[in-house]
mmCIF file of C-alpha atoms and ligand atoms in Angstrom:
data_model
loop_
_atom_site.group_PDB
_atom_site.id
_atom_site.type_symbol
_atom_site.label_atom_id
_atom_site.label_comp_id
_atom_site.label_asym_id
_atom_site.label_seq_id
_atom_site.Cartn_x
_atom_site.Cartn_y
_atom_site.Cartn_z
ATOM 1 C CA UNK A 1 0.000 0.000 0.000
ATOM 2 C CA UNK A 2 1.033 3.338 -0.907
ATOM 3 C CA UNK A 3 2.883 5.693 1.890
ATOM 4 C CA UNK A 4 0.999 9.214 1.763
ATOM 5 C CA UNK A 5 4.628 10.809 0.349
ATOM 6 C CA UNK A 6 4.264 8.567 -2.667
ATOM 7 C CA UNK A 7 0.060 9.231 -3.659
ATOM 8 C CA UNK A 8 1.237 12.144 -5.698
ATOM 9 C CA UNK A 9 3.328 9.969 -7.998
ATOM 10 C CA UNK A 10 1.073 7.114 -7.901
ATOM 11 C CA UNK A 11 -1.787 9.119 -8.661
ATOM 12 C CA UNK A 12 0.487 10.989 -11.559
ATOM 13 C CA UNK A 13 1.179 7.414 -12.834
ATOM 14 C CA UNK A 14 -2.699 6.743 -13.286
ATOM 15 C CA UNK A 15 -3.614 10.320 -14.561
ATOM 16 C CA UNK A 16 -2.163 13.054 -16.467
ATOM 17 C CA UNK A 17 -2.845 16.182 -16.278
ATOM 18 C CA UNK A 18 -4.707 16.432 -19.694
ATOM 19 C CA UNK A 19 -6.457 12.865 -18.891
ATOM 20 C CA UNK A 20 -7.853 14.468 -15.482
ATOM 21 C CA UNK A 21 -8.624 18.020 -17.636
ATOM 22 C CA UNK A 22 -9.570 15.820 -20.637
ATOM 23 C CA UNK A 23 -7.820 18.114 -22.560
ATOM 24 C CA UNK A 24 -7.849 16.188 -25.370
ATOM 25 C CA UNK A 25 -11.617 16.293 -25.792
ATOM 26 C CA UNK A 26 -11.348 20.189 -24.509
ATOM 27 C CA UNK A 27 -9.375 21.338 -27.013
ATOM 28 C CA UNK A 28 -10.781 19.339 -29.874
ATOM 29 C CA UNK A 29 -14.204 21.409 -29.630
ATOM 30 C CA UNK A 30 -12.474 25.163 -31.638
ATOM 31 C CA UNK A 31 -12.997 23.522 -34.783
ATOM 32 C CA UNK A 32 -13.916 25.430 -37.509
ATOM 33 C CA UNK A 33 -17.633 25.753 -38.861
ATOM 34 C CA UNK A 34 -15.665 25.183 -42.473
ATOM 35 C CA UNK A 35 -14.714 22.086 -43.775
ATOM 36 C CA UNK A 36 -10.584 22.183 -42.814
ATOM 37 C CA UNK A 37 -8.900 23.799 -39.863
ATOM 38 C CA UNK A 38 -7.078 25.103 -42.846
ATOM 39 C CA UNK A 39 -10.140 27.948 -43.336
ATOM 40 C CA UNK A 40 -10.009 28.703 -39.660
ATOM 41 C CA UNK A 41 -10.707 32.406 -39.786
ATOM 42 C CA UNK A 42 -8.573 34.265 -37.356
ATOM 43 C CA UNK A 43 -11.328 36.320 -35.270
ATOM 44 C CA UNK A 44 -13.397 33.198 -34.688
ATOM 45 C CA UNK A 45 -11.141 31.453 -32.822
ATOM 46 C CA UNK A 46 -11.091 33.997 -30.125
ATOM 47 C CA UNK A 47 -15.299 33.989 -30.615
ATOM 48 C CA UNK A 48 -15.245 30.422 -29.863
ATOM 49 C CA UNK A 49 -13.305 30.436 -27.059
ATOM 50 C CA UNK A 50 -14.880 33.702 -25.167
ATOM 51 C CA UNK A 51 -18.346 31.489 -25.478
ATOM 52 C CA UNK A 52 -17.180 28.829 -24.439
ATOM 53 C CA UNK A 53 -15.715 29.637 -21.088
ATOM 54 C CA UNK A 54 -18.273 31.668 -20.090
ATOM 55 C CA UNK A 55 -20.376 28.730 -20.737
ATOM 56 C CA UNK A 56 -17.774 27.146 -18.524
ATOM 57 C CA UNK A 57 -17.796 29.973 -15.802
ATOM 58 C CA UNK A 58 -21.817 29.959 -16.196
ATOM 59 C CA UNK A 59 -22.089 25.845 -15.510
ATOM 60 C CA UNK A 60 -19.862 26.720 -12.348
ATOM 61 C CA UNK A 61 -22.473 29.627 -11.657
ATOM 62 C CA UNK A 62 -25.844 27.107 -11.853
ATOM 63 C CA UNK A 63 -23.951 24.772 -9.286
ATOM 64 C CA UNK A 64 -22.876 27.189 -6.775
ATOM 65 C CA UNK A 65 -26.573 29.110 -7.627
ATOM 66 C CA UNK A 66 -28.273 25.545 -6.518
ATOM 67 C CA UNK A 67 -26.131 25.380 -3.013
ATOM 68 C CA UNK A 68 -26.866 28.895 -1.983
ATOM 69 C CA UNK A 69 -29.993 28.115 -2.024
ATOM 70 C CA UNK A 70 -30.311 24.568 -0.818
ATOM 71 C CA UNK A 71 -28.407 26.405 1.820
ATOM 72 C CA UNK A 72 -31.134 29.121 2.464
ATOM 73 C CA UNK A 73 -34.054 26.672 2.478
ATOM 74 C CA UNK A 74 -32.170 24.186 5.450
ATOM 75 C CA UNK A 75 -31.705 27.596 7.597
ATOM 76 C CA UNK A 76 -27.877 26.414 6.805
ATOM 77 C CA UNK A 77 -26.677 30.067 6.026
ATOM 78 C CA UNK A 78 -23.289 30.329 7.789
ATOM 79 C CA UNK A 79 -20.975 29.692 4.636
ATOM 80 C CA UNK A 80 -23.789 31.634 2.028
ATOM 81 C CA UNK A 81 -21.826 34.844 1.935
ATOM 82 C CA UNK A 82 -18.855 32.746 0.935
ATOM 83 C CA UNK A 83 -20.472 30.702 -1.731
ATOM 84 C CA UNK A 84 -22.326 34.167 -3.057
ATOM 85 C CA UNK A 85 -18.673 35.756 -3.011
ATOM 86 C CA UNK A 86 -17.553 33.419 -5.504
ATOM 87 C CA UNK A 87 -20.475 33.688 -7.445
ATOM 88 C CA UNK A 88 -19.930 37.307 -7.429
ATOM 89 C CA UNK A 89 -16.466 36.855 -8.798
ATOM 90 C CA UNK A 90 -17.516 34.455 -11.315
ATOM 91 C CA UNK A 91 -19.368 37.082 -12.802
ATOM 92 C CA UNK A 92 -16.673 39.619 -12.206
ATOM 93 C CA UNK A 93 -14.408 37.604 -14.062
ATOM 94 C CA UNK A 94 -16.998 37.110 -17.197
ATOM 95 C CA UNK A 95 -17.525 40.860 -17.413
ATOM 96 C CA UNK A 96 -13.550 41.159 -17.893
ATOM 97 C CA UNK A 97 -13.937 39.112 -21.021
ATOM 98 C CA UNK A 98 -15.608 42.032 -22.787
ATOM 99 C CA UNK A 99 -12.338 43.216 -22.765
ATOM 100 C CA UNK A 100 -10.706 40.885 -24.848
ATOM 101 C CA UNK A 101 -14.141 40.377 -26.742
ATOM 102 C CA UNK A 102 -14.305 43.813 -27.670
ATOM 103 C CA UNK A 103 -10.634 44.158 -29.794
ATOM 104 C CA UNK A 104 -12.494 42.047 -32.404
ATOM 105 C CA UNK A 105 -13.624 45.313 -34.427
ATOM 106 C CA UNK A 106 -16.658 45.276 -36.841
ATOM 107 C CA UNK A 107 -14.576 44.447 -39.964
ATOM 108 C CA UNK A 108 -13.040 41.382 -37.784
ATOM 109 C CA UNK A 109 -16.605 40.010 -36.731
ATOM 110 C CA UNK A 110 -18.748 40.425 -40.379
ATOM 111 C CA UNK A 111 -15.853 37.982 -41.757
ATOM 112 C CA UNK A 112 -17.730 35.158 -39.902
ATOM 113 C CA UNK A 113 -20.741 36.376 -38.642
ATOM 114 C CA UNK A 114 -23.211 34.771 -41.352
ATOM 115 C CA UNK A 115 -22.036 31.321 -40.263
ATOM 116 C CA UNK A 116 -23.636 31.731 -36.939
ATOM 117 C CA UNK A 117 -26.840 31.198 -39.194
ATOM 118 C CA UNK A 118 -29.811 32.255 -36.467
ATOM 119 C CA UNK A 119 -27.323 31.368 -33.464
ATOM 120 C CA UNK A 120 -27.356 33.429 -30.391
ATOM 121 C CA UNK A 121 -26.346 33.741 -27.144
ATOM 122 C CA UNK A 122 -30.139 34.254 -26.628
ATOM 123 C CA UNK A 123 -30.296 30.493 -26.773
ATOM 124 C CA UNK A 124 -27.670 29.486 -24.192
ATOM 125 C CA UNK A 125 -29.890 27.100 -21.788
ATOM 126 C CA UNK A 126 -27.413 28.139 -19.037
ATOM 127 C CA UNK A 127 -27.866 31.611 -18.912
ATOM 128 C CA UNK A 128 -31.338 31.215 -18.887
ATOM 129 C CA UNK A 129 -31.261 28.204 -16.673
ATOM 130 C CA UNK A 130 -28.915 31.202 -13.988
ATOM 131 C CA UNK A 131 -31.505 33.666 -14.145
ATOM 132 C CA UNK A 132 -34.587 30.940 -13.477
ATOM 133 C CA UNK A 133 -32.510 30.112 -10.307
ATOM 134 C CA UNK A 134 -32.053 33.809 -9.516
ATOM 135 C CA UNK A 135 -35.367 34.946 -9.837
ATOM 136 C CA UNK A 136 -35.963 35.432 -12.984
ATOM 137 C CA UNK A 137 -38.609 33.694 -14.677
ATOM 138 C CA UNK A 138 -39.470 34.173 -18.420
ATOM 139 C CA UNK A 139 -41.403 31.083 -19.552
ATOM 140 C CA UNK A 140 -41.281 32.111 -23.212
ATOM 141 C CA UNK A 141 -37.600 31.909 -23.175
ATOM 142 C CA UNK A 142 -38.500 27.950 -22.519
ATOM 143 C CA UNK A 143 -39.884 27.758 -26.136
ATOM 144 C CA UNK A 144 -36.253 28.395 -27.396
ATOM 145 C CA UNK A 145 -35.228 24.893 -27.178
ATOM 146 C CA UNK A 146 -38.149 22.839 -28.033
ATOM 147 C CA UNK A 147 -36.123 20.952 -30.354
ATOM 148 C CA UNK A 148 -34.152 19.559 -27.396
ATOM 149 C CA UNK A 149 -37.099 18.242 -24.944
ATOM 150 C CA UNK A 150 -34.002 17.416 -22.435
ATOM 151 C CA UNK A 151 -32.859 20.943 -22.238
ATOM 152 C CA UNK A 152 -36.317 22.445 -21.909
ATOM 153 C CA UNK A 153 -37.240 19.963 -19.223
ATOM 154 C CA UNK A 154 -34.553 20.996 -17.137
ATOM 155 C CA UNK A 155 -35.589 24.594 -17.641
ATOM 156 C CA UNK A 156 -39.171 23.654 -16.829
ATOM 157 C CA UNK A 157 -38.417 21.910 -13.829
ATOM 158 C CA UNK A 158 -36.257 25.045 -12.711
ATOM 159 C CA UNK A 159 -38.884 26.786 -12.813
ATOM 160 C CA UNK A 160 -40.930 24.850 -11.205
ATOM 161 C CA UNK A 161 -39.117 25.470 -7.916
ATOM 162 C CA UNK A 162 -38.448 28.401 -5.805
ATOM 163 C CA UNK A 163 -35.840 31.172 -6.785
ATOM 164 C CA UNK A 164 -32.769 31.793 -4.854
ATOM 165 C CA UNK A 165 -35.076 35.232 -3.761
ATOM 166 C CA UNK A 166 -38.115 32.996 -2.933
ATOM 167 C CA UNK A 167 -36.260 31.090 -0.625
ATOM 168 C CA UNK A 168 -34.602 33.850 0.804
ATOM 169 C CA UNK A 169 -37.630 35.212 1.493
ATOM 170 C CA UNK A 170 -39.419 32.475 2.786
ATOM 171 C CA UNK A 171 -36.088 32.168 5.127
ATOM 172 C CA UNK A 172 -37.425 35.594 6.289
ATOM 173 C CA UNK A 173 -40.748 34.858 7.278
ATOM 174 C CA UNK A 174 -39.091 32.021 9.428
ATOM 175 C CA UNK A 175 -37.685 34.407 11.250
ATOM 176 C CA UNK A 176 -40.345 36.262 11.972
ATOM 177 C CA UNK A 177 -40.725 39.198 9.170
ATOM 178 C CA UNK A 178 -44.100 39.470 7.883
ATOM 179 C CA UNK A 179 -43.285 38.418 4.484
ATOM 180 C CA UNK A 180 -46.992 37.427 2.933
ATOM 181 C CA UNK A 181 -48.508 34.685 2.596
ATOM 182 C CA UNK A 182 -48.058 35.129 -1.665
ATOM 183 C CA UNK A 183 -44.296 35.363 -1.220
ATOM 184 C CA UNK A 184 -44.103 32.227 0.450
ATOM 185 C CA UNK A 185 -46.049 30.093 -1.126
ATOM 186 C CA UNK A 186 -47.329 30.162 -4.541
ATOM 187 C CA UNK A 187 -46.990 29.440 -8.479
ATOM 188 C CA UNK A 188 -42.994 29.531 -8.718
ATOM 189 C CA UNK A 189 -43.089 29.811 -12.637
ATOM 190 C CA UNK A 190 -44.325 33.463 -11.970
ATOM 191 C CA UNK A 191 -41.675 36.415 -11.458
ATOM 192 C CA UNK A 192 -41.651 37.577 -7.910
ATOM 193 C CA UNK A 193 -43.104 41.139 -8.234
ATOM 194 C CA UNK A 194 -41.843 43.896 -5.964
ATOM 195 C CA UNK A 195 -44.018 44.040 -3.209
ATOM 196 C CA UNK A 196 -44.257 46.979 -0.352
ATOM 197 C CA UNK A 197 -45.139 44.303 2.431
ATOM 198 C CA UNK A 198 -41.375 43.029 1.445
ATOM 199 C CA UNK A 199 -39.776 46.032 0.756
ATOM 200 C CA UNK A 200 -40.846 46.968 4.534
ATOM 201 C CA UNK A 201 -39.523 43.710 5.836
ATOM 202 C CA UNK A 202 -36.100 44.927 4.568
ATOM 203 C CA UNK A 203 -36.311 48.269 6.060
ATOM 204 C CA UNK A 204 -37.011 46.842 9.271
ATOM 205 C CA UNK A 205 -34.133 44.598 8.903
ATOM 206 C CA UNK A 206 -31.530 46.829 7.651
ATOM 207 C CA UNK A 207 -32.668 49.648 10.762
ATOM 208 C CA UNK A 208 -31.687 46.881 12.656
ATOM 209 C CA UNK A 209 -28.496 45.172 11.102
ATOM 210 C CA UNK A 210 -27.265 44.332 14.675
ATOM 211 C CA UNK A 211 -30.504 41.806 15.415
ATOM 212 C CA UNK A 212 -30.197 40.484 12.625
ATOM 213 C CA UNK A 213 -26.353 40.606 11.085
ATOM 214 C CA UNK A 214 -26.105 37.192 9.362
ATOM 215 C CA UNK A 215 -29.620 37.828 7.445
ATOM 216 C CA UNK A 216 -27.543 41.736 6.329
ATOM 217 C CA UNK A 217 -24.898 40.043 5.358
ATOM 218 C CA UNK A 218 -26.661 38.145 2.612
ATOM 219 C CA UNK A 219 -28.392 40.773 1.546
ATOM 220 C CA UNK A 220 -25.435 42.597 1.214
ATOM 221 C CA UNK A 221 -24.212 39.761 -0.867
ATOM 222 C CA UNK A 222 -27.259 39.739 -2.743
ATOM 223 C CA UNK A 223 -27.121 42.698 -4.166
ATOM 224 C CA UNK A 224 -23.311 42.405 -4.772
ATOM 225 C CA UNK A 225 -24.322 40.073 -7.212
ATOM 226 C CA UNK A 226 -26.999 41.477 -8.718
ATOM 227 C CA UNK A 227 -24.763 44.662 -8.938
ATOM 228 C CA UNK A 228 -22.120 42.636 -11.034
ATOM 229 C CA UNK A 229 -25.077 40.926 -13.137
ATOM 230 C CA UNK A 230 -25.860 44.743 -14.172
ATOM 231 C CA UNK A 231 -22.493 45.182 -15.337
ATOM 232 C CA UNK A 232 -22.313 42.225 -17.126
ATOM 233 C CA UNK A 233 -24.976 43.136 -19.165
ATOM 234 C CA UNK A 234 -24.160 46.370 -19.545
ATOM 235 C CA UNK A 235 -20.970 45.567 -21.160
ATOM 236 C CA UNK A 236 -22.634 43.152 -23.314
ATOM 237 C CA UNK A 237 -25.184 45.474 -24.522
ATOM 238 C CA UNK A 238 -21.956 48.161 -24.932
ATOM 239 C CA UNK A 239 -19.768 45.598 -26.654
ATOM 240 C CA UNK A 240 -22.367 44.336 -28.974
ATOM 241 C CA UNK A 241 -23.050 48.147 -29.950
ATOM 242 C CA UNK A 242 -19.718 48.530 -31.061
ATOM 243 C CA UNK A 243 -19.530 45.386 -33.138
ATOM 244 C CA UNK A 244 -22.502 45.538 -34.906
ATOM 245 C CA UNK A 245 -24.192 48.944 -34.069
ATOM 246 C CA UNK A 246 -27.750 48.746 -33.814
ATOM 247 C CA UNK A 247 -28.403 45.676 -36.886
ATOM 248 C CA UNK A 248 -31.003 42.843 -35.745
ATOM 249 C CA UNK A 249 -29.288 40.270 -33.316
ATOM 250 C CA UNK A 250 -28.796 36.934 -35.280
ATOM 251 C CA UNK A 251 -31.804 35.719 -33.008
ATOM 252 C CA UNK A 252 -33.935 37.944 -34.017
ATOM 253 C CA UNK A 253 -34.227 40.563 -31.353
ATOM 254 C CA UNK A 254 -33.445 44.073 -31.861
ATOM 255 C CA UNK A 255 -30.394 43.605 -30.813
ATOM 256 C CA UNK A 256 -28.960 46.698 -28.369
ATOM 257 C CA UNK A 257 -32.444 47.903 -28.233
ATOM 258 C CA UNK A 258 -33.221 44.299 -26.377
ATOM 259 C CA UNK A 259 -29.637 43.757 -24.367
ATOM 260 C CA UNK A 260 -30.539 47.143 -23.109
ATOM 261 C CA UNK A 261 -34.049 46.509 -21.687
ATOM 262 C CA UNK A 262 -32.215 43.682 -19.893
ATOM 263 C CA UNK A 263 -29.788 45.733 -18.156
ATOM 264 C CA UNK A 264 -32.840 47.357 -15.994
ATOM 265 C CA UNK A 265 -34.363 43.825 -14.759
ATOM 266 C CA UNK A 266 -34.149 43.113 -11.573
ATOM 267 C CA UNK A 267 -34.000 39.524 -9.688
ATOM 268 C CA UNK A 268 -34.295 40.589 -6.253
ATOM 269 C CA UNK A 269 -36.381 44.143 -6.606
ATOM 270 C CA UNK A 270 -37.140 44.735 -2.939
ATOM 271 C CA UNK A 271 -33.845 44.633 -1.562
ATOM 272 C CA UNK A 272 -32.857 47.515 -4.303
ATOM 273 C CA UNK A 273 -36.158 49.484 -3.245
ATOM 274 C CA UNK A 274 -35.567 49.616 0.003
ATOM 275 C CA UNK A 275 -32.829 51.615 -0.355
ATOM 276 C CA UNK A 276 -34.537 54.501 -0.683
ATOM 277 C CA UNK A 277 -36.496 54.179 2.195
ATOM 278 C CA UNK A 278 -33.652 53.952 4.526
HETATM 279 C C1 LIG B 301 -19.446 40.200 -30.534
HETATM 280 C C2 LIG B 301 -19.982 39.422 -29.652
HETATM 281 C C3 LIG B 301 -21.451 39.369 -29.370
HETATM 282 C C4 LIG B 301 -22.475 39.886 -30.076
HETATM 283 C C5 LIG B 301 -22.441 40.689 -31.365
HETATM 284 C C6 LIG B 301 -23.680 39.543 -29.356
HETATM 285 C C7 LIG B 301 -24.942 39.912 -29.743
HETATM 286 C C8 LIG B 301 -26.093 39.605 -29.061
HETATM 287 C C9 LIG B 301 -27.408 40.048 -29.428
HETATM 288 C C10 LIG B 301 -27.714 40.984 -30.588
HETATM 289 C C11 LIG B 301 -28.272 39.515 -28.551
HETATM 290 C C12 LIG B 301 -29.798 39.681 -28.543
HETATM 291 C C13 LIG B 301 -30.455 38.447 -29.068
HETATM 292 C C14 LIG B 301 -30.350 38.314 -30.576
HETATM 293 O O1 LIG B 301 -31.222 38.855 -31.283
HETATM 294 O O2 LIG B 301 -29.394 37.674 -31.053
HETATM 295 C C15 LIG B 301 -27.525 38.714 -27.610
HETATM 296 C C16 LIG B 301 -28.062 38.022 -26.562
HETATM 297 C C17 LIG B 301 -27.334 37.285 -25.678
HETATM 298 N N1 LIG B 301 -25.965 37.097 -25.707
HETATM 299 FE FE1 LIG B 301 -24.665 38.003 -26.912
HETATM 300 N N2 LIG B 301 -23.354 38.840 -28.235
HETATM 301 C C18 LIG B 301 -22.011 38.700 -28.203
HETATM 302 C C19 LIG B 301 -21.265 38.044 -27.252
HETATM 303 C C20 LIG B 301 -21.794 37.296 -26.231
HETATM 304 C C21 LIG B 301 -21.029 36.548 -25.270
HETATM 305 C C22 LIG B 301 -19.495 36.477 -25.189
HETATM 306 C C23 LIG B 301 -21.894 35.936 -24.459
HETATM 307 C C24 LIG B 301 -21.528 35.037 -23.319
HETATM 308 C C25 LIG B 301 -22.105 33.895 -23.084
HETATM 309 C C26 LIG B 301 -23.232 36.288 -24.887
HETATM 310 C C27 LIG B 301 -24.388 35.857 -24.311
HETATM 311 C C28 LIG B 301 -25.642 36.297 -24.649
HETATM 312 C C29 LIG B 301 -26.828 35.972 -23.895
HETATM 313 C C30 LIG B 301 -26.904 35.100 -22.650
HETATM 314 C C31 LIG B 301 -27.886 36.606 -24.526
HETATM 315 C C32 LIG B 301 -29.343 36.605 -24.062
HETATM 316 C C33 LIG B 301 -29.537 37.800 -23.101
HETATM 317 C C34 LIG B 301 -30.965 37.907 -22.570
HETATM 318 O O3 LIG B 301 -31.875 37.223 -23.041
HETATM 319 O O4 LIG B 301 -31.155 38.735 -21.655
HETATM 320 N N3 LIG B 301 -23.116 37.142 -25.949
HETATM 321 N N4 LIG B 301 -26.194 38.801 -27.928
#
């Protein structure tokens, strides 16, 4: 039996680094959309790639989303603020990417854009899949991926459950806020609405951040996140401006005109209302 001084080699004997990163695989998926890698356009590469690790960051996003808040509901909230920090960096990290993104200039991205076809990021079941386990909950958005009943099931049953928010809230009411009865307990395929009965419930709580300190804390880290979400999109919506100005989106949207509506939803409205109250 193997001494724990010699694991590290034993292990290394069994696994590579590219076997345990299946690199192989990894690095396989930037082909080209053309025939050889010999028509590899140069700007697409670095389209590829930007997609596909912030599908990467955004499957690391969904998993962390899902432990918050299996957190919340077990009134297990000690390590939340840590598990909504890295969330919050995740997202930090994906709105540095714009950067990079955005020294592919116009000329660079209308050498490849009509091979995208109708493809858009509007159709990334993650994204959607983060915001259903925000809050947000657009049920048309489901309709997007019909042709893959697997995908859309997953999204249905997302949104079948409560929200991050909805359990956050309902974590509230255990503690004695009057957070109503609606709030707690209800259709979760509807969008929370902002609601003055919550918005109060926050006030209370945040005139009183001693009583209550772990409950500020996650709100604090709430809206940290939802603060970096904003920014997220707004770079999007300011990137994609200066790529393509204000064409149609290649899903059929109006392109900035839409990305920019986005920028003003919000997942967890109270907590941002309150604020003024205070
Ligand atoms: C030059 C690069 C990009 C352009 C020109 C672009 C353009 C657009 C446009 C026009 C839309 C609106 C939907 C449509 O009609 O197509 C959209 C939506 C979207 N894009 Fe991008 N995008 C770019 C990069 C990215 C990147 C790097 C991501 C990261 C995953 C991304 C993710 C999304 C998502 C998730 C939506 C849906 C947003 C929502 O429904 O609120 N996009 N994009």
């Amino acid at each position: 039996m193997a001494k724990g001084t010699d694991r590290p080699a034993t292990l290394a004997k069994r696994r590579s680094y590219a076997d345990f990163l299946e690199l192989d695989t990894l690095l396989g998926l930037q082909h080209s959309f053309a025939d050889s890698d010999d028509d590899l356009l140069h700007n697409e590469l670095l389209f590829v790639i930007i997609h596909q690790a912030d599908e990467l960051w955004l499957k690391l996003l969904i998993h962390e989303t899902r432990l918050a808040r299996s957190q919340i509901a077990a009134d297990r909230i000690a390590q939340t603020p840590k598990v909504l920090t890295r969330m919050r960096r995740v997202l930090e990290q994906l709105s540095h990417a714009w950067d990079v993104l955005s020294t592919m200039t116009p000329v660079d991205y209308l050498t490849f854009r009509d091979r995208l076809g109708s493809g858009s990021g509007l159709q990334s079941a993650q994204y959607r899949e983060f915001e259903f386990l925000l809050g947000g909950r657009d049920r048309s958005k489901v309709d997007l991926h019909r042709d893959r009943p697997t995908v859309a099931g997953r999204l249905e049953a997302t949104l079948a459950e409560p929200s991050l928010y909805d359990e956050v809230l309902r974590l509230l009411a255990r503690r004695g806020f009057a957070i109503p009865q609606q709030c707690r307990d209800r259709d979760w395929t509807i969008e929370h609405q902002p609601s003055a009965e919550v918005r109060a419930a926050w006030v209370q709580l945040y005139r009183n951040v001693e009583a209550h300190w772990d409950l500020y804390e996650l709100a604090e880290k709430l809206v940290d996140l939802e603060h970096m979400l904003d920014i997220w999109r707004h770079h999007h919506a300011s990137t994609v401006e200066r790529v393509i100005g204000f064409k149609q989106g290649t899903g059929g949207t109006s392109g900035v005109g839409y990305l920019r509506q986005a920028v003003f939803r919000r997942f967890f409205p109270d907590l941002w209302e309150c604020r003024t109250e205070l």
